[in-house]
Amino acid sequence: MENSESRFDFRCGGAKSENVDVVRGECYEKYMKQYNKFGFPMFGFVIINFVLIALVCAIYSQIVRFKVNQLSRGNRNGDQERQLLEQETASLTGNKLFIAYCSQLSIRIVLGVIFIILQTQLFYPLKFSSKFNCYLTDGTTQPRSSSDNAQNSTLHYCHNQRAEKKTFWMYAVLTVNGILVAGILVETVYLLSRACIERSFMQDSKFLTTHLNLNRLLDGRKFQEFIKSTKKIIVQETEELLELQSPFVGNPGDHSTAKNLTLDQIYTNLVVIQNRETHDFTENREEQLKVYPRSRDENSQPKSMQDLLDVESKKVLIVGRPGIGKTLCCIKLLRDWALNKDFKATSGAQVHFNAVFFVKFRRFNSADDLSLKELLMRSEYFPTHDMDDKIWNHLQKNPKGVLMLFDGFDEFEHDEKKTKASPYPKSIEDRKPLQILYQWLVTGKLLKDASIVTTTRPTALSGIAHLKFDKSFEILGFSTEQIKEYIDKFAGDDKEAGETLWRHISSNMNLLSLCYIPVNSFIMCSSLSEIVQFESSGSVTLPSELTTIYKIAVKVFYFKHTKEFRDKHFTRKNYLSHNLPLAVEEKFKKLGRVAFEGIQEGN
């Protein structure tokens, strides 16, 4: 304000037109001498005032930094270790921190009082007058007495347009200084009186925790350490998922090395639509096969998974057929969070989560009672065997930053998925079956503002029909364009192999219709790419009969997901041969009989 003030805002009357600037300039100088005795600019006074006070705080923080860090380490190591540390280190005892804190308070009080006195008694008046009588002689000296004014000088009535604003801001500076001094004085009196009553209050460790709120600082720091370790585990364990490992393993030294994929390398966005999709099937089988992998219109284009969540939609349901990518979507969300990729919806709204937990329903049984804390501790990728009280308290106080991903409601092992409405929990420590805890979370009875995402197959929707979700989505898998994108990513640098796979799959509607389900795309690419790799260039013959491809696919499924085989290594020969172990043949005959009879009965 002082810098922008111009003398042209100061106007004086009674001067001839050719002398206006001279009169205004001389009268302005007289005005400033009367209302700013030492010529010290107001902006300079304000800057020095608050910079000095801030400097005292900065110097104090540097002086006590070492001791605070020592005491902080003591608190983080636990009470017993802290006591040992204090016994071994003499510098951790005493009341130096209390003295330093009171000293900086005293200095700030003194500075505040000094600036109040300087402002009101020395530099500036409490009120700047807008009216000013200015006497100017025809020479350079002002009349010595008022009696000489009329004879030797001319009176000019001047007006300062900024006087009221200057008065307001100087009162504002005075008020701020007064409030600061009063507040610090009250705190100083409180500290001294408490120290007189309770001598131990002055001890460094107690003063730090009771008055300077070290516990709150440590809670936040401990929570950040917990989140950092959680993210590290998620990034490591989701880099190369078991589901993306190649079903074919070559011998050491062979060029037939396994082609394991990473989530970042292979993940392809899915077609996700709001609510549920309806299909109009015709009697023509060829037309039926075109329904699922067809190109989508603008209303059902692939959406970023971040679009599922926003500030208004905190309870979200995702429905999808088996193998459609529900679990992988959750893992991708989890990995993006761990890699610090902010969730930003197409609307532009940005959603930030401090903590994300991934819960798989199949890990739990309905007969087990557990608390919400125990549920979180049994979530996937949880970094420790226990949750510190500080971390647990932080989560309870900040539920808006919590995202919980519940995957596979259809895989929950209990007979009656639909649970009657339960009363409000007595406390957050209540131990109940998972279906009740889950219901409380979705209905907001626990962690009210937390975001909850649930995935399920359509067959299990009746079990959660009584729950209200802000939004529901259906994953439709891959469109034709996305199948091609997936194949290109699968082939990687081998562009020729990718083109061969796409040309073969896209020319066969039976194969293409299978690939809209991502897991089928993986199996199809895994199976056919082995043949492409070992056939001589230019003479690649890929199987087009569904029976042959089904045999390969069934083996891929069976060997990867059966306990007695999943940890064994199989080569391309095992998958492409027409023979199975005898024990396996007997199992498949039984399955075949069940399937045939089920078809006959329309079941």
XYZ file of C-alpha atoms in Angstrom, residues 207 264 327 385 392 404 439 469 498 516:
10
model
C 6.689 -31.258 28.181
C 1.827 -52.898 -16.231
C -9.999 -59.175 -9.555
C 1.060 -59.140 11.784
C -5.736 -47.721 13.959
C -11.691 -50.860 0.806
C -23.026 -54.710 5.685
C -24.969 -48.731 -3.557
C 1.325 -60.552 -32.829
C -13.889 -60.922 -25.011
